[in-house]
Coordinates of C-alpha atoms in Angstrom, one line a residue:
X1109 CA 0.0 0.0 0.0
X1110 CA 1.5 3.3 -1.1
X1111 CA 1.2 6.5 0.9
X1112 CA -1.8 7.9 -1.1
X1113 CA -3.7 4.6 -0.7
X1114 CA -2.9 4.5 3.0
X1115 CA -4.1 8.1 3.5
X1116 CA -7.3 7.6 1.5
X1117 CA -8.1 4.4 3.5
X1118 CA -7.5 6.4 6.7
X1119 CA -9.8 9.2 5.6
X1120 CA -12.5 6.7 4.7
X1121 CA -12.3 5.1 8.2
X1122 CA -12.4 8.6 9.7
X1123 CA -15.6 9.5 7.7
X1124 CA -17.3 6.6 9.5
X1125 CA -16.2 7.9 12.8
X1126 CA -16.4 11.7 12.7
X1127 CA -18.6 12.3 9.6
X1128 CA -17.9 13.4 6.0
X1129 CA -18.0 17.2 6.8
X1130 CA -15.3 17.2 9.5
X1131 CA -13.1 15.1 7.3
X1132 CA -13.5 17.6 4.4
X1133 CA -12.8 20.6 6.6
X1134 CA -9.8 19.3 8.6
X1135 CA -8.2 16.3 6.9
X1136 CA -8.9 16.4 3.2
X1137 CA -6.3 19.0 2.4
X1138 CA -3.6 17.2 4.4
X1139 CA -1.0 15.1 2.5
X1140 CA 1.1 12.2 3.7
X1141 CA 4.8 13.0 3.0
X1142 CA 6.8 10.0 4.4
X1143 CA 6.4 6.8 6.3
X1144 CA 9.6 5.8 7.9
X1145 CA 9.9 3.1 10.6
X1146 CA 7.0 3.9 13.0
X1147 CA 6.4 7.5 12.0
X1148 CA 4.0 8.9 9.4
X1149 CA 4.8 12.5 8.5
X1150 CA 1.8 14.5 7.3
X1151 CA 1.8 18.0 5.8
X1152 CA -1.1 20.4 6.6
X1153 CA -1.8 24.0 5.7
X1154 CA -0.6 25.7 8.9
X1155 CA 0.1 25.2 12.6
X1156 CA -3.6 25.8 13.5
X1157 CA -4.6 22.8 11.4
X1158 CA -1.8 20.7 13.0
X1159 CA -2.8 21.7 16.6
X1160 CA -6.5 21.0 15.9
X1161 CA -6.0 17.6 14.4
X1162 CA -3.6 16.6 17.2
X1163 CA -6.0 17.6 19.8
X1164 CA -9.2 16.1 18.3
X1165 CA -8.3 13.3 15.8
X1166 CA -4.7 12.1 16.4
X1167 CA -5.5 9.1 18.5
X1168 CA -8.0 7.8 16.0
X1169 CA -5.7 8.5 13.0
X1170 CA -2.9 6.6 14.7
X1171 CA -5.2 3.7 15.4
X1172 CA -6.3 3.5 11.8
X1173 CA -2.8 3.8 10.4
X1174 CA -1.5 1.1 12.7
X1175 CA -4.3 -1.2 11.7
X1176 CA -3.6 -0.7 8.0
X1177 CA 0.1 -1.2 8.1
X1178 CA -0.1 -3.8 10.8
X1179 CA 2.4 -2.2 13.2
X1180 CA 2.4 0.6 15.7
X1181 CA 2.5 4.0 13.9
X1182 CA 2.8 7.5 15.3
X1183 CA 1.9 10.6 13.3
X1184 CA 3.8 13.9 13.2
X1185 CA 2.8 17.0 11.3
X1186 CA 4.6 19.6 9.3
X1187 CA 3.0 22.6 7.7
X1188 CA 3.4 24.9 4.7
X1189 CA 2.5 28.1 6.3
X1190 CA 4.9 30.3 4.4
X1191 CA 4.2 28.7 1.1
X1192 CA 1.5 29.6 -1.4
X1193 CA -1.3 27.3 -0.5
X1194 CA -2.5 26.9 -4.1
X1195 CA -2.7 28.7 -7.4
X1196 CA -6.2 29.9 -6.6
X1197 CA -5.4 31.6 -3.3
X1198 CA -4.8 35.1 -4.7
X1199 CA -8.1 34.9 -6.6
X1200 CA -9.9 33.8 -3.4
X1201 CA -8.3 36.5 -1.4
X1202 CA -9.2 39.1 -4.1
X1203 CA -12.8 38.0 -4.2
X1204 CA -13.1 38.2 -0.4
X1205 CA -11.6 41.6 -0.3
X1206 CA -14.0 42.8 -3.0
X1207 CA -16.9 41.4 -1.1
X1208 CA -15.9 43.3 2.1
X1209 CA -15.2 46.5 0.2
X1210 CA -18.6 46.4 -1.6
X1211 CA -20.5 45.0 1.4
X1212 CA -24.2 45.3 0.7
X1213 CA -26.8 46.3 3.3
X1214 CA -27.6 42.7 4.0
X1215 CA -25.8 39.4 3.6
X1216 CA -27.6 36.1 3.9
X1217 CA -30.9 37.5 4.9
X1218 CA -34.1 35.7 3.8
X1219 CA -36.5 38.4 2.7
X1220 CA -39.5 36.1 2.8
X1221 CA -39.3 35.4 6.5
X1222 CA -40.9 38.4 8.2
X1223 CA -42.9 39.1 11.3
X1224 CA -46.0 39.3 9.2
X1225 CA -45.5 35.6 8.0
X1226 CA -44.8 34.3 11.5
X1227 CA -47.6 32.6 13.3
X1228 CA -47.7 33.4 17.1
X1229 CA -48.8 30.9 19.7
X1230 CA -48.3 30.1 23.3
X1231 CA -45.2 28.2 22.3
X1232 CA -43.3 31.2 20.8
X1233 CA -45.0 34.4 21.9
X1234 CA -42.2 35.4 24.4
X1235 CA -39.5 34.8 21.8
X1236 CA -41.6 36.7 19.3
X1237 CA -42.1 39.7 21.6
X1238 CA -38.4 39.8 22.4
X1239 CA -37.4 39.7 18.7
X1240 CA -39.9 42.5 17.9
X1241 CA -38.4 44.6 20.7
X1242 CA -34.9 44.1 19.3
X1243 CA -36.1 44.9 15.8
X1244 CA -37.6 48.2 16.9
X1245 CA -34.7 49.2 19.1
X1246 CA -31.5 47.4 18.1
X1247 CA -28.8 47.2 20.8
X1248 CA -30.9 49.2 23.2
X1249 CA -32.1 46.2 25.2
X1250 CA -31.6 42.4 25.0
X1251 CA -28.1 42.4 23.6
X1252 CA -27.4 39.6 22.8
X1253 CA -30.8 38.0 22.2
X1254 CA -30.3 34.3 22.5
X1255 CA -33.2 32.2 21.0
X1256 CA -33.1 28.5 21.8
X1257 CA -35.3 25.5 21.1
X1258 CA -35.4 22.2 19.1
X1259 CA -34.9 22.0 15.3
X1260 CA -37.6 23.2 13.1
X1261 CA -39.6 25.5 15.5
X1262 CA -39.0 28.8 13.7
X1263 CA -35.8 30.2 15.4
X1264 CA -34.3 31.1 12.1
X1265 CA -37.5 32.7 10.9
X1266 CA -37.6 35.0 13.9
X1267 CA -34.0 36.0 13.3
X1268 CA -34.6 36.9 9.7
X1269 CA -37.8 38.8 10.7
X1270 CA -35.7 41.0 12.9
X1271 CA -33.3 41.6 10.0
X1272 CA -36.0 42.5 7.5
X1273 CA -37.6 45.0 9.9
X1274 CA -34.3 46.6 10.7
X1275 CA -33.4 46.9 7.0
X1276 CA -36.8 48.4 6.3
X1277 CA -36.8 51.0 9.1
X1278 CA -33.2 52.0 9.4
X1279 CA -31.5 53.1 6.2
X1280 CA -28.0 53.1 7.7
X1281 CA -28.2 49.5 8.9
X1282 CA -26.1 46.7 7.6
X1283 CA -27.1 43.1 8.6
X1284 CA -25.0 40.0 8.3
X1285 CA -26.5 36.5 8.7
X1286 CA -24.3 33.5 9.0
X1287 CA -24.4 30.0 10.5
X1288 CA -21.8 29.2 13.1
X1289 CA -20.5 26.5 10.7
X1290 CA -20.1 28.9 7.8
X1291 CA -18.4 31.4 10.1
X1292 CA -15.8 28.8 11.0
X1293 CA -15.3 27.7 7.4
X1294 CA -14.8 31.3 6.2
X1295 CA -12.4 31.9 9.0
X1296 CA -10.4 28.8 8.0
X1297 CA -10.2 30.0 4.4
X1298 CA -9.0 33.5 5.6
X1299 CA -6.4 31.9 7.8
X1300 CA -5.2 29.8 4.9
X1301 CA -5.0 32.7 2.4
X1302 CA -3.9 35.3 5.0
X1303 CA -6.8 37.7 4.7
X1304 CA -8.0 37.8 8.3
X1305 CA -8.1 41.6 8.3
X1306 CA -10.8 41.5 5.7
X1307 CA -12.7 38.7 7.6
X1308 CA -12.6 40.8 10.8
X1309 CA -13.7 43.9 8.9
X1310 CA -16.8 42.2 7.5
X1311 CA -18.0 41.0 10.9
X1312 CA -16.6 43.5 13.4
X1313 CA -16.6 46.8 11.7
X1314 CA -19.0 46.9 8.8
X1315 CA -22.1 45.0 10.3
X1316 CA -24.5 46.9 12.6
X1317 CA -26.6 43.7 13.3
X1318 CA -25.0 40.3 13.4
X1319 CA -27.2 37.1 13.2
X1320 CA -25.4 33.8 14.0
X1321 CA -27.5 30.6 13.6
X1322 CA -26.8 27.3 15.4
X1323 CA -24.1 28.5 17.8
X1324 CA -24.0 25.0 19.4
X1325 CA -21.8 24.1 16.4
X1326 CA -19.0 26.1 18.2
X1327 CA -18.8 23.2 20.7
X1328 CA -15.1 22.2 21.0
X1329 CA -13.9 24.4 18.2
X1330 CA -11.4 26.5 20.3
X1331 CA -9.9 28.6 17.6
X1332 CA -13.3 29.5 16.2
X1333 CA -14.6 30.3 19.7
X1334 CA -11.6 32.6 20.2
X1335 CA -12.3 34.5 17.0
X1336 CA -16.0 34.7 17.7
X1337 CA -15.3 36.0 21.3
X1338 CA -13.4 39.0 19.9
X1339 CA -16.0 39.6 17.3
X1340 CA -18.7 39.5 20.0
X1341 CA -16.8 41.9 22.2
X1342 CA -16.2 44.3 19.3
X1343 CA -19.8 44.5 18.3
X1344 CA -21.3 44.7 21.7
X1345 CA -18.7 47.2 22.9
X1346 CA -19.6 49.5 20.0
X1347 CA -23.3 49.3 20.5
X1348 CA -24.3 46.9 17.8
X1349 CA -26.9 44.1 18.0
X1350 CA -26.1 40.4 18.2
X1351 CA -28.8 37.7 17.8
X1352 CA -27.9 34.0 18.4
X1353 CA -29.8 30.8 18.0
X1354 CA -29.1 27.4 19.4
X1355 CA -30.7 24.0 20.1
X1356 CA -30.0 24.4 23.8
X1357 CA -29.3 27.0 26.5
X1358 CA -25.7 28.2 26.6
X1359 CA -24.7 26.2 29.7
X1360 CA -25.8 23.0 27.9
X1361 CA -23.4 23.6 25.0
X1362 CA -20.6 21.2 25.7
X1363 CA -17.0 22.5 25.4
X1364 CA -18.1 26.1 25.2
X1365 CA -15.6 28.5 26.7
X1366 CA -16.8 30.0 30.0
X1367 CA -16.2 33.5 28.8
X1368 CA -18.4 32.9 25.8
X1369 CA -21.1 31.2 27.8
X1370 CA -21.3 34.1 30.3
X1371 CA -21.6 36.6 27.4
X1372 CA -24.4 34.5 25.8
X1373 CA -26.2 34.4 29.1
X1374 CA -25.7 38.2 29.7
X1375 CA -28.5 39.2 27.4
X1376 CA -32.0 37.7 27.1
X1377 CA -32.6 34.0 26.8
X1378 CA -35.9 33.3 24.9
X1379 CA -37.0 29.7 24.4
X1380 CA -39.3 28.3 21.7
X1381 CA -41.4 25.2 22.4
X1382 CA -43.0 22.8 20.0
X1383 CA -46.4 24.4 18.9
X1384 CA -49.6 23.0 20.2
X1385 CA -52.0 21.5 17.8
X1386 CA -54.0 24.6 17.1
X1387 CA -50.9 26.7 16.4
X1388 CA -49.4 24.0 14.2
X1389 CA -52.6 23.9 12.2
X1390 CA -52.6 27.7 11.8
X1391 CA -49.0 27.5 10.6
X1392 CA -49.9 24.7 8.2
X1393 CA -52.8 26.6 6.7
X1394 CA -50.7 29.8 6.3
X1395 CA -47.9 27.9 4.5
X1396 CA -50.5 26.0 2.4
X1397 CA -51.8 29.4 1.3
X1398 CA -48.3 30.5 0.3
X1399 CA -48.1 27.3 -1.8
X1400 CA -51.6 28.0 -3.2
X1401 CA -52.7 24.6 -2.0
X1402 CA -56.2 23.8 -0.8
X1403 CA -55.6 21.5 2.1
X1404 CA -58.8 19.8 3.5
X1405 CA -59.3 19.6 7.3
X1406 CA -58.8 15.8 7.5
X1407 CA -55.5 16.0 5.6
X1408 CA -54.4 19.0 7.8
X1409 CA -55.1 16.9 10.9
X1410 CA -53.1 14.0 9.5
X1411 CA -50.1 16.1 8.6
X1412 CA -50.1 17.7 12.1
X1413 CA -50.2 14.3 13.6
X1414 CA -47.0 13.0 11.9
X1415 CA -44.8 16.1 12.1
X1416 CA -45.1 16.3 15.9
X1417 CA -44.6 20.1 16.1
X1418 CA -41.6 20.2 13.7
X1419 CA -42.4 23.1 11.3
X1420 CA -39.5 22.2 9.0
X1421 CA -40.9 18.7 8.5
X1422 CA -44.3 20.3 7.8
X1423 CA -42.8 22.4 5.1
X1424 CA -41.2 19.4 3.6
X1425 CA -44.5 17.5 3.3
X1426 CA -46.2 20.6 1.8
X1427 CA -43.4 20.8 -0.7
X1428 CA -43.9 17.2 -1.8
X1429 CA -47.7 17.7 -2.0
X1430 CA -47.2 20.8 -4.1
X1431 CA -44.9 19.0 -6.5
X1432 CA -47.3 16.1 -6.9
X1433 CA -50.3 18.4 -7.3
X1434 CA -48.6 20.3 -10.1
X1435 CA -47.5 17.1 -11.8
X1436 CA -50.8 15.2 -11.6
X1437 CA -53.2 18.1 -11.5
X1438 CA -55.6 16.1 -9.3
X1439 CA -57.7 17.3 -6.4
X1440 CA -55.9 17.2 -3.1
X1441 CA -57.5 14.8 -0.6
X1442 CA -56.2 12.7 2.3
X1443 CA -56.7 9.5 0.3
X1444 CA -54.9 11.0 -2.7
X1445 CA -51.9 12.1 -0.6
X1446 CA -51.8 8.7 1.1
X1447 CA -51.7 7.0 -2.3
X1448 CA -49.1 9.3 -3.8
X1449 CA -46.9 9.4 -0.6
X1450 CA -46.9 5.8 0.5
X1451 CA -45.6 5.3 4.0
X1452 CA -45.6 9.0 4.9
X1453 CA -48.6 8.6 7.2
X1454 CA -47.7 5.2 8.7
X1455 CA -47.6 5.3 12.5
X1456 CA -44.1 5.5 14.1
X1457 CA -42.5 2.4 15.3
X1458 CA -43.8 1.3 18.7
X1459 CA -40.3 0.5 19.9
X1460 CA -36.9 2.2 19.9
X1461 CA -33.5 0.5 20.0
X1462 CA -30.7 1.3 22.4
X1463 CA -28.4 2.0 19.5
X1464 CA -30.9 4.6 18.2
X1465 CA -31.1 6.2 21.6
X1466 CA -27.3 6.4 21.9
X1467 CA -26.9 7.9 18.4
X1468 CA -29.6 10.5 19.1
X1469 CA -28.1 11.5 22.4
X1470 CA -24.6 11.7 20.9
X1471 CA -25.8 13.8 17.9
X1472 CA -27.7 16.2 20.2
X1473 CA -24.4 16.8 22.1
X1474 CA -22.2 17.0 19.1
X1475 CA -20.5 13.7 20.1
X1476 CA -20.0 10.3 18.5
X1477 CA -21.9 7.2 19.6
X1478 CA -18.5 5.7 20.6
X1479 CA -18.0 8.6 23.0
X1480 CA -21.2 7.5 24.8
X1481 CA -20.3 3.8 25.0
X1482 CA -16.5 4.3 25.4
X1483 CA -14.4 4.3 28.5
X1484 CA -13.4 7.9 28.6
X1485 CA -14.6 9.8 31.7
X1486 CA -14.9 13.5 31.3
X1487 CA -17.5 16.0 32.5
X1488 CA -18.5 16.6 28.9
X1489 CA -19.3 12.9 28.4
X1490 CA -20.8 11.9 31.8
X1491 CA -24.1 13.8 31.5
X1492 CA -24.9 12.7 28.0
X1493 CA -24.0 9.1 29.0
X1494 CA -26.4 9.2 31.9
X1495 CA -29.1 10.7 29.8
X1496 CA -28.7 7.8 27.3
X1497 CA -28.8 5.3 30.1
X1498 CA -32.0 6.9 31.5
X1499 CA -33.7 6.9 28.1
X1500 CA -32.6 3.4 27.3
X1501 CA -34.1 2.1 30.6
X1502 CA -37.2 4.1 30.2
X1503 CA -38.1 3.3 26.6
X1504 CA -36.8 -0.3 26.1
X1505 CA -37.6 -3.5 27.9
X1506 CA -34.0 -4.4 28.5
X1507 CA -32.8 -5.1 32.1
X1508 CA -29.9 -3.2 33.7
X1509 CA -27.4 -6.1 33.0
X1510 CA -28.6 -6.2 29.4
X1511 CA -28.2 -2.5 29.1
X1512 CA -24.7 -2.7 30.6
X1513 CA -23.7 -4.9 27.7
X1514 CA -25.1 -2.3 25.2
X1515 CA -23.1 0.5 26.9
X1516 CA -19.7 -1.0 26.3
X1517 CA -19.8 -3.9 28.8
X1518 CA -20.5 -1.8 31.9
X1519 CA -21.6 -3.2 35.2
X1520 CA -25.4 -3.1 35.8
X1521 CA -24.8 -0.9 38.8
X1522 CA -23.3 1.8 36.6
X1523 CA -26.5 1.8 34.5
X1524 CA -28.6 1.9 37.6
X1525 CA -26.7 4.9 38.9
X1526 CA -27.0 6.8 35.6
X1527 CA -30.7 6.1 35.4
X1528 CA -31.6 7.1 38.9
X1529 CA -29.4 10.2 38.8
X1530 CA -31.2 11.6 35.7
X1531 CA -34.6 10.6 37.0
X1532 CA -34.1 12.5 40.3
X1533 CA -32.6 15.6 38.6
X1534 CA -35.6 15.8 36.2
X1535 CA -37.7 16.8 39.1
X1536 CA -35.7 19.9 39.9
X1537 CA -33.9 20.8 36.6
X1538 CA -36.2 22.1 34.0
X1539 CA -33.4 22.5 31.4
X1540 CA -32.5 18.9 31.7
X1541 CA -36.2 18.0 31.4
X1542 CA -36.4 20.1 28.2
X1543 CA -33.3 18.5 26.8
X1544 CA -34.7 15.0 27.4
X1545 CA -38.0 16.0 25.8
X1546 CA -36.2 17.2 22.7
X1547 CA -34.2 14.0 22.3
X1548 CA -37.4 12.0 22.8
X1549 CA -39.1 14.1 20.1
X1550 CA -36.2 13.4 17.7
X1551 CA -36.7 9.7 18.4
X1552 CA -40.5 10.0 17.7
X1553 CA -41.2 8.9 21.3
X1554 CA -44.6 10.1 22.5
X1555 CA -44.7 10.8 26.2

């Protein structure tokens, strides 16, 4: 096996462990240089890449390399920081500089998501009121505004609604919307092509309102957190508005630096719950009108029953119905949709597996399933592990000894301890209860 084949095999194994996206961001551009004795030398773009890979992926990479060459292998890194990274880097840098220089009034804002198109219910009226107050008086109160709740409840919609009102009412405003993941990827490119000044100008000096979606993605990404910390300080310190969204409250974001957590918590925390049936039906009918679809009441009830409060899933079903309706040009009825979308309205499985629970808990906490079942004992792993044990005991018929085998061969007393600890804390910790509820919703468990 030559070096290229070895590295490609290692990358394929890492994709199964950490996911395709992380491999593409951190490992794809690395190149194996030499394998001599027990040391594999790998070239990366700069010291930051080397430090990040060493801290997060080195152990797994060494394990995979050792397995492939059938002897113990250590990995060392070198970097090409002072070399031109590629022939395209000057063009990329030029494009970024041009974008900053000609920064429009808004970047990334969805003009269709407004306050007028947002359906208010008991589940979201507090978050809506807070967002409206921020839109009317940016940076005067509630800075930052931190909106949290499960996926698909309308957090991003509210964020864009603020942006659209600010842009309409304040002619001097400049609004930048970005996901935390895109913020990180953009930062990496600017580090690589040495245009960090332009990156900082875009986010720190030229935006009057910054919207950052899914900040739970910052979990464990130390260099990105450091850059975002300074961006946050620069904006807040100069009287500009910051709005953040997340699946969970700041203190539940694992591996988030304390200085960022305290700043996130220093503004207003506004939660969004899953909509009740009446609100969900109102949302459904409003969105159906935007699609110019005539949805009969029995079909609306059936759709509301299967999406379980997830507005994004509701939109997906309406998209499919709209496409089918335009293709077949037939009247929309419950029977017609059931025939054209076979399986869509089947009831959810009555049982859930331990493996599915472990995967759901790991994904919720930005971990891997092997982290939950593995032997490492850290604060960041203990709580998710206990939650998985509680859910597995609650929603499966397996005994404590049987669950011990599912959780990496642990003793039954360990599973009992995790189960009872979470059960007791649920009575006094509403944030934990909310987190457990979100995970159960993701598993389609009705409680």
